[in-house]
mmCIF file of C-alpha atoms in Angstrom:
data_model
loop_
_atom_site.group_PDB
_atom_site.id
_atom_site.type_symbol
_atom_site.label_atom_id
_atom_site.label_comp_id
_atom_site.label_asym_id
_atom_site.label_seq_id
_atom_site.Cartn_x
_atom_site.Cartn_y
_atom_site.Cartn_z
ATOM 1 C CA UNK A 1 56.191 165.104 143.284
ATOM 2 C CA UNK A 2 57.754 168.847 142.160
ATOM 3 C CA UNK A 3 60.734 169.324 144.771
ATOM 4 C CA UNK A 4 59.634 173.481 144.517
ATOM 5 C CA UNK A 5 56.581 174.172 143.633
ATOM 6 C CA UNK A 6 54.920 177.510 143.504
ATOM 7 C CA UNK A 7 51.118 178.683 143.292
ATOM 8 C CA UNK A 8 49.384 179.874 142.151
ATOM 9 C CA UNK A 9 51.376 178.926 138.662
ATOM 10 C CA UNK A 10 49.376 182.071 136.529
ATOM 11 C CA UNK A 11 47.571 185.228 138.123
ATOM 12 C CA UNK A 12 46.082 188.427 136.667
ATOM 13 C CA UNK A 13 45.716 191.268 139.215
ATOM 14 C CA UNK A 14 44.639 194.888 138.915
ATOM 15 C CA UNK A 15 46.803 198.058 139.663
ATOM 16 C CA UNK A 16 46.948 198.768 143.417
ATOM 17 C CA UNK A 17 45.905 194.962 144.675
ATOM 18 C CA UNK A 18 48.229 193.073 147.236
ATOM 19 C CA UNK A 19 49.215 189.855 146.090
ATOM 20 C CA UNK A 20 51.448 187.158 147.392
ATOM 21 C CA UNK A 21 53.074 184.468 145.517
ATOM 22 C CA UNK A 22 53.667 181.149 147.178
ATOM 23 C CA UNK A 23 56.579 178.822 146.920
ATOM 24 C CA UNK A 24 57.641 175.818 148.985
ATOM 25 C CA UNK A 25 60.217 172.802 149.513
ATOM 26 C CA UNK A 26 60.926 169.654 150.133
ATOM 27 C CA UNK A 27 64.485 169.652 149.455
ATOM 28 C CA UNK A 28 65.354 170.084 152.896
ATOM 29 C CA UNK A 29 67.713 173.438 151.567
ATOM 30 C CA UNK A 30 68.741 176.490 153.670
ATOM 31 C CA UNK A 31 68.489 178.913 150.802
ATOM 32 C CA UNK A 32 65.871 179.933 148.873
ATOM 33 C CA UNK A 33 65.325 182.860 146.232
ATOM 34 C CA UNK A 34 63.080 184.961 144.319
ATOM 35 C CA UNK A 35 63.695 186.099 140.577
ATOM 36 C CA UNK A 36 61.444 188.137 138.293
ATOM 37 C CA UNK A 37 62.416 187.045 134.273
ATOM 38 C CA UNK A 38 61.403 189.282 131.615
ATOM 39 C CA UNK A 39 60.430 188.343 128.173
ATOM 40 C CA UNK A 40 64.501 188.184 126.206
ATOM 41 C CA UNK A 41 66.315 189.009 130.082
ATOM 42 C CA UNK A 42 67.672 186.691 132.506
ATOM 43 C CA UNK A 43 66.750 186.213 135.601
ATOM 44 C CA UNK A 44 67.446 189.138 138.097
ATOM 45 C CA UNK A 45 67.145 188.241 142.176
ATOM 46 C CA UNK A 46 64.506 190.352 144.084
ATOM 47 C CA UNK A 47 65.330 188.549 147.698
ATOM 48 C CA UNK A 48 67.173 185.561 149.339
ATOM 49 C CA UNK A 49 66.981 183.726 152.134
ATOM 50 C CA UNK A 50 69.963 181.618 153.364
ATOM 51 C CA UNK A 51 68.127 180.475 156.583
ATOM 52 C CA UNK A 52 64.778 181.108 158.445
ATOM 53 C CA UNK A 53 66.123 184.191 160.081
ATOM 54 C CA UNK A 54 68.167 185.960 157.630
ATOM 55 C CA UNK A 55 66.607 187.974 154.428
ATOM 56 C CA UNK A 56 68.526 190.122 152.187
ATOM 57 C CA UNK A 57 67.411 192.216 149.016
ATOM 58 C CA UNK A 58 68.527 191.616 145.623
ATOM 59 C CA UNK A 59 68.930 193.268 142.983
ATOM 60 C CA UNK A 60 65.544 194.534 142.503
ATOM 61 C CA UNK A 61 63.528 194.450 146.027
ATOM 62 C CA UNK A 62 61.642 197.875 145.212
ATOM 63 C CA UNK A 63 57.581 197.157 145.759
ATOM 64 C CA UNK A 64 58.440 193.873 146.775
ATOM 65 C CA UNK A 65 58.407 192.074 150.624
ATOM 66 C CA UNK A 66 58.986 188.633 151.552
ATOM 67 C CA UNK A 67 58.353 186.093 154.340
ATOM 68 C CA UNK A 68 60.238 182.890 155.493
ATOM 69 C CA UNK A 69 57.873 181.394 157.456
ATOM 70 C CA UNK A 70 59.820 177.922 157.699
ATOM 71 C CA UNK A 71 62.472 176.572 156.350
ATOM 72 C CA UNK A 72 60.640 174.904 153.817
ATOM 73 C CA UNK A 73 58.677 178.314 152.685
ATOM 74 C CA UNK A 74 59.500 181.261 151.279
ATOM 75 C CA UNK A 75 56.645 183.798 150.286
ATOM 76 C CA UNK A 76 57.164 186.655 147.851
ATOM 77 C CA UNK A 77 54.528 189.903 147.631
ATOM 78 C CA UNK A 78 53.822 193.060 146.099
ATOM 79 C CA UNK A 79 52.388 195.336 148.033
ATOM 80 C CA UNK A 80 50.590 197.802 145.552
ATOM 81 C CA UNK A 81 50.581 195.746 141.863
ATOM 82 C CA UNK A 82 52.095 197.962 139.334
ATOM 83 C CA UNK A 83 51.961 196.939 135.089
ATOM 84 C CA UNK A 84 55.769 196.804 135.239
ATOM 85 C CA UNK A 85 55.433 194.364 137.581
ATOM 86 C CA UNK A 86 54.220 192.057 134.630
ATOM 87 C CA UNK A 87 56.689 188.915 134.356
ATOM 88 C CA UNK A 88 57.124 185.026 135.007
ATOM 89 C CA UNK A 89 58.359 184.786 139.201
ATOM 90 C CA UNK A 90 60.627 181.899 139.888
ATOM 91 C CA UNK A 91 61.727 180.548 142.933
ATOM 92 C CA UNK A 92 64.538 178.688 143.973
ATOM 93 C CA UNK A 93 66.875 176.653 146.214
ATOM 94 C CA UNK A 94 70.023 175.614 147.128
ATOM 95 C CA UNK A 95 72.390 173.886 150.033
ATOM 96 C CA UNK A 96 74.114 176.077 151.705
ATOM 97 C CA UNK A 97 77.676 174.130 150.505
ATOM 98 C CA UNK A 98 76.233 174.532 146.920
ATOM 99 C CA UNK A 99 76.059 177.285 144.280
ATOM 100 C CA UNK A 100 73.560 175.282 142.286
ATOM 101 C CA UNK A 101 70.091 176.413 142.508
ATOM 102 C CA UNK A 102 66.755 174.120 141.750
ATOM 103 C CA UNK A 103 64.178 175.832 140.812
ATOM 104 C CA UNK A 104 60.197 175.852 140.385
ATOM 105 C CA UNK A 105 58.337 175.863 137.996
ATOM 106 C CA UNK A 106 57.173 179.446 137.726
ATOM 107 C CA UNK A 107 54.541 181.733 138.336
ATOM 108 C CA UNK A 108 52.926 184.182 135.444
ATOM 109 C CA UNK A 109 51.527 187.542 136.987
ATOM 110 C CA UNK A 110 49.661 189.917 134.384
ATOM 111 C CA UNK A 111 48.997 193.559 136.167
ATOM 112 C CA UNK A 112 46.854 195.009 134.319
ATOM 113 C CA UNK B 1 74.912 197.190 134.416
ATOM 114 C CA UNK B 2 75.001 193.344 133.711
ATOM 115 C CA UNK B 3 78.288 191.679 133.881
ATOM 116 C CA UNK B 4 77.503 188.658 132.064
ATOM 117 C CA UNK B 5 76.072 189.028 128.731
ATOM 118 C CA UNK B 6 75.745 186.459 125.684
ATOM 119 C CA UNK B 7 77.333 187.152 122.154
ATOM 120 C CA UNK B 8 74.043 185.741 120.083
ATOM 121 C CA UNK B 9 70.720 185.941 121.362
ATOM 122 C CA UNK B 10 69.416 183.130 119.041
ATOM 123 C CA UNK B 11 71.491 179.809 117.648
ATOM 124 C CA UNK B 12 70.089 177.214 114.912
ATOM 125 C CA UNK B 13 72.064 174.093 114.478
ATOM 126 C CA UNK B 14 71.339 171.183 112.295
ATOM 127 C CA UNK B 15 70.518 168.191 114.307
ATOM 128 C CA UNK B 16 73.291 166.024 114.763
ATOM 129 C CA UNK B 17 75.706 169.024 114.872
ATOM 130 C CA UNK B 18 77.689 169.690 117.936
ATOM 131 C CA UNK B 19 76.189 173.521 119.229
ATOM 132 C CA UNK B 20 78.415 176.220 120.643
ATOM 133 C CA UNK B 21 76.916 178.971 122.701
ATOM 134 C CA UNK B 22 79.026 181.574 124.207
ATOM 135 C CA UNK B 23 78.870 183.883 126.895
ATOM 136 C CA UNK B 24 81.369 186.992 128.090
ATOM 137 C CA UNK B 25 81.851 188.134 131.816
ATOM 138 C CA UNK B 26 83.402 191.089 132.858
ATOM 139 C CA UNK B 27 84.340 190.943 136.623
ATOM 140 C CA UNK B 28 87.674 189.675 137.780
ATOM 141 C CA UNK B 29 86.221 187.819 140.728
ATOM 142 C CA UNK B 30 84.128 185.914 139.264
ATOM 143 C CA UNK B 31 85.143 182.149 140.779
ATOM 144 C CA UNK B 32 82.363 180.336 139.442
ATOM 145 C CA UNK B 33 79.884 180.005 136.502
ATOM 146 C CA UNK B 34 77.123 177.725 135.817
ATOM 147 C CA UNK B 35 74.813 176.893 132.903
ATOM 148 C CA UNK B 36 71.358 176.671 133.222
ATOM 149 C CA UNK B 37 68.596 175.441 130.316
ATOM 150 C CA UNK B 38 65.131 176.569 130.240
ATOM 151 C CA UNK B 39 62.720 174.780 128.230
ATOM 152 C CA UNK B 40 59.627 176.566 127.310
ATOM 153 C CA UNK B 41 57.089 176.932 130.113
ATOM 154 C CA UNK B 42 59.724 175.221 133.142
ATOM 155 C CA UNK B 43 61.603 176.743 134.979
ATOM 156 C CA UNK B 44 65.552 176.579 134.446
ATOM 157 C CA UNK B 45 67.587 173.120 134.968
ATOM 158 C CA UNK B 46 71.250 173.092 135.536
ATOM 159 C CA UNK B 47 73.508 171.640 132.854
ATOM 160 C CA UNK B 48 77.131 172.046 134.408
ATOM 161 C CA UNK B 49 79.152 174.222 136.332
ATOM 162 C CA UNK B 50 82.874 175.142 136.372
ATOM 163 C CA UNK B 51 84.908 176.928 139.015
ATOM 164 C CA UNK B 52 87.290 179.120 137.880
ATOM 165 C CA UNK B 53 90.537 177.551 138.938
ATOM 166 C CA UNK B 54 89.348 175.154 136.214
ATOM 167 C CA UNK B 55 89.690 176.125 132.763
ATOM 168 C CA UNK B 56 87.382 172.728 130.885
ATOM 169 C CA UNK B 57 85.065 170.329 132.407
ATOM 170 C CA UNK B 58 82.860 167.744 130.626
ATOM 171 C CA UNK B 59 79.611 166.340 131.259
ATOM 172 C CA UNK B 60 77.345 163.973 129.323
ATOM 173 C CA UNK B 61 77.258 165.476 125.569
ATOM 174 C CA UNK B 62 78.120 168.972 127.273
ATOM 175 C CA UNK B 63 81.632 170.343 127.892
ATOM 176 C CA UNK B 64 82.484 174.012 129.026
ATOM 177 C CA UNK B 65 85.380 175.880 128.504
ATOM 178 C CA UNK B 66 86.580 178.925 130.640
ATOM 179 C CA UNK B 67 89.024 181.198 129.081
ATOM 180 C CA UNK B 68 90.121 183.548 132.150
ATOM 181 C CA UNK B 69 92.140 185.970 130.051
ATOM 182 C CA UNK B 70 89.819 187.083 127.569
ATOM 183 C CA UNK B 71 86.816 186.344 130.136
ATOM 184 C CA UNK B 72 84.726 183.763 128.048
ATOM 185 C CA UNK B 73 82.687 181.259 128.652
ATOM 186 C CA UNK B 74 81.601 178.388 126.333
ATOM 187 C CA UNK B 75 78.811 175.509 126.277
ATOM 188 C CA UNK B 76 79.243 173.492 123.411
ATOM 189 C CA UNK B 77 76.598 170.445 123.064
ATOM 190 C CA UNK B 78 77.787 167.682 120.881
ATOM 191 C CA UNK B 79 75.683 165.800 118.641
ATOM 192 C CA UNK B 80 72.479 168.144 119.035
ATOM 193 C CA UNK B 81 69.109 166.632 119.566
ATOM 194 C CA UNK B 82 65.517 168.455 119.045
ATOM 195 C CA UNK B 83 65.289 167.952 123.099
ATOM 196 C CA UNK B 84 68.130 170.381 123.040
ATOM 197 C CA UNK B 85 65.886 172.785 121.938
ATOM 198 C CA UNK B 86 66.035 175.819 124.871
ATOM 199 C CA UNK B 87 66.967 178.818 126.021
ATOM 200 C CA UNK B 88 70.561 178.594 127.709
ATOM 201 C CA UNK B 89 71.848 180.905 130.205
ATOM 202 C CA UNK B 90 75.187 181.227 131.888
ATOM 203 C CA UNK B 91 75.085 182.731 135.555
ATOM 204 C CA UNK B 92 78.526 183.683 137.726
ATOM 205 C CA UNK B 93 78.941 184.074 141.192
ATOM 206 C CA UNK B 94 81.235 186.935 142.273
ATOM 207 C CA UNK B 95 83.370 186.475 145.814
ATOM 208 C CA UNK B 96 81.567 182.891 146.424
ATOM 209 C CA UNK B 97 78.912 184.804 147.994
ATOM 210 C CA UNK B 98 76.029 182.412 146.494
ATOM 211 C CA UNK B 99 74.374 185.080 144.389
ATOM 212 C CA UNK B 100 74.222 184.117 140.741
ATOM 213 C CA UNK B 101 74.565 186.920 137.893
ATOM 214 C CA UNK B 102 72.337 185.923 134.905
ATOM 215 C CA UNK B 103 72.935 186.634 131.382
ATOM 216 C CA UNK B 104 70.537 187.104 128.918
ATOM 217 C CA UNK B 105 70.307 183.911 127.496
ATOM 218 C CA UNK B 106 70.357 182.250 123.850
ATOM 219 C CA UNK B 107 68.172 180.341 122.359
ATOM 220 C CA UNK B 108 68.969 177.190 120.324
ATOM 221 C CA UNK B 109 67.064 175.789 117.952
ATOM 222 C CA UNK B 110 67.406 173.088 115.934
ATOM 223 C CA UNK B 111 66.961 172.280 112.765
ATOM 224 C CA UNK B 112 65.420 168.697 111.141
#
């Protein structure tokens, strides 16, 4: 079984719909994160968790919320669906005495 | 703007060659970098990491070299494989506050 895994893994929304991507662990890790990647960029951090009570924003947290509603879930959403919101979402973990992140497998949102 | 950022966006190496891919930072405390590999459709896997009091560390068929001075980063892969074949990123972390900086990413491919 996936360590992170994320649903739904592909999703095509129209402009204006809420929609919440799902991703959950069984790593047993403090931290967890949500990146947008865009086709030839890297991966750039909306929001991060490092423990049930403690969110931050990331780089790019505009039209985007999140939830932690355990330790072992972290949900991402978009409040209003824009186009430019088009990309593959990733989620991720890590220990809180590590830098490396695992991550899942992905989830593909069209806007259209 | 980005502060990590690769020299070549795409790589082809014959198989059985050893496969350099480069990256270039720009912030001074930066104390630790990390390569990731994406295959297509997955989500990124980590490959090796190097703190920056370091300046070479070596894995299995992957060494990186850190070159503080000019700020570069290296991955080379020695005897390349067609499971090789992958985007690679590099990623800092600036402060050790646990948030990674992504670059763009190259993609190797390699050739039969």
């Amino acid at each position: 079984d996936a360590d992170v895994t994320q649903t739904p893994r592909n999703r095509i929304t129209k402009t204006g719909k809420r929609i919440m991507l799902e991703c959950s662990q069984t790593k047993g890790h403090d931290r967890m994160y949500w990146y947008r990647q865009d086709p030839g960029l890297g991966l750039r951090l909306i929001y991060y968790s490092f423990d049930v009570k403690d969110i931050n924003k990331g780089e790019i947290s505009d039209g985007y919320s999140v939830s932690r509603q355990a330790q072992a879930k972290f949900s991402l959403s978009l409040e209003s669906a824009i186009p430019n919101q088009t990309a593959l979402y990733f989620c991720a973990t890590s220990d809180k005495s590590s830098y490396e992140q695992y991550f899942g497998p992905g989830t593909r949102l069209t806007v259209t | 703007g980005e502060s990590v950022g690769l020299h070549l966006p795409t790589l082809s190496v014959q198989e059985g060659d050893n496969s350099i891919i480069n990256c270039a930072y720009s912030n001074s405390a930066s104390d630790y970098f990390i390569w990731y590999k994406q295959e297509s459709g997955k989500g990124p896997q980590f490959i090796i990491d190097i703190r920056s009091n370091m300046d070479k560390r070596q894995g299995q068929r992957v060494t990186v070299l850190l070159n503080k001075t000019v700020k570069h980063l290296s991955l080379q892969i020695a005897a390349t494989q067609p499971g090789d074949s992958a985007v690679y990123f590099c990623a800092e972390n600036i402060n050790s506050n646990y948030q990674l900086i992504w670059g763009a990413g190259t993609k190797l491919i390699i050739k039969p």
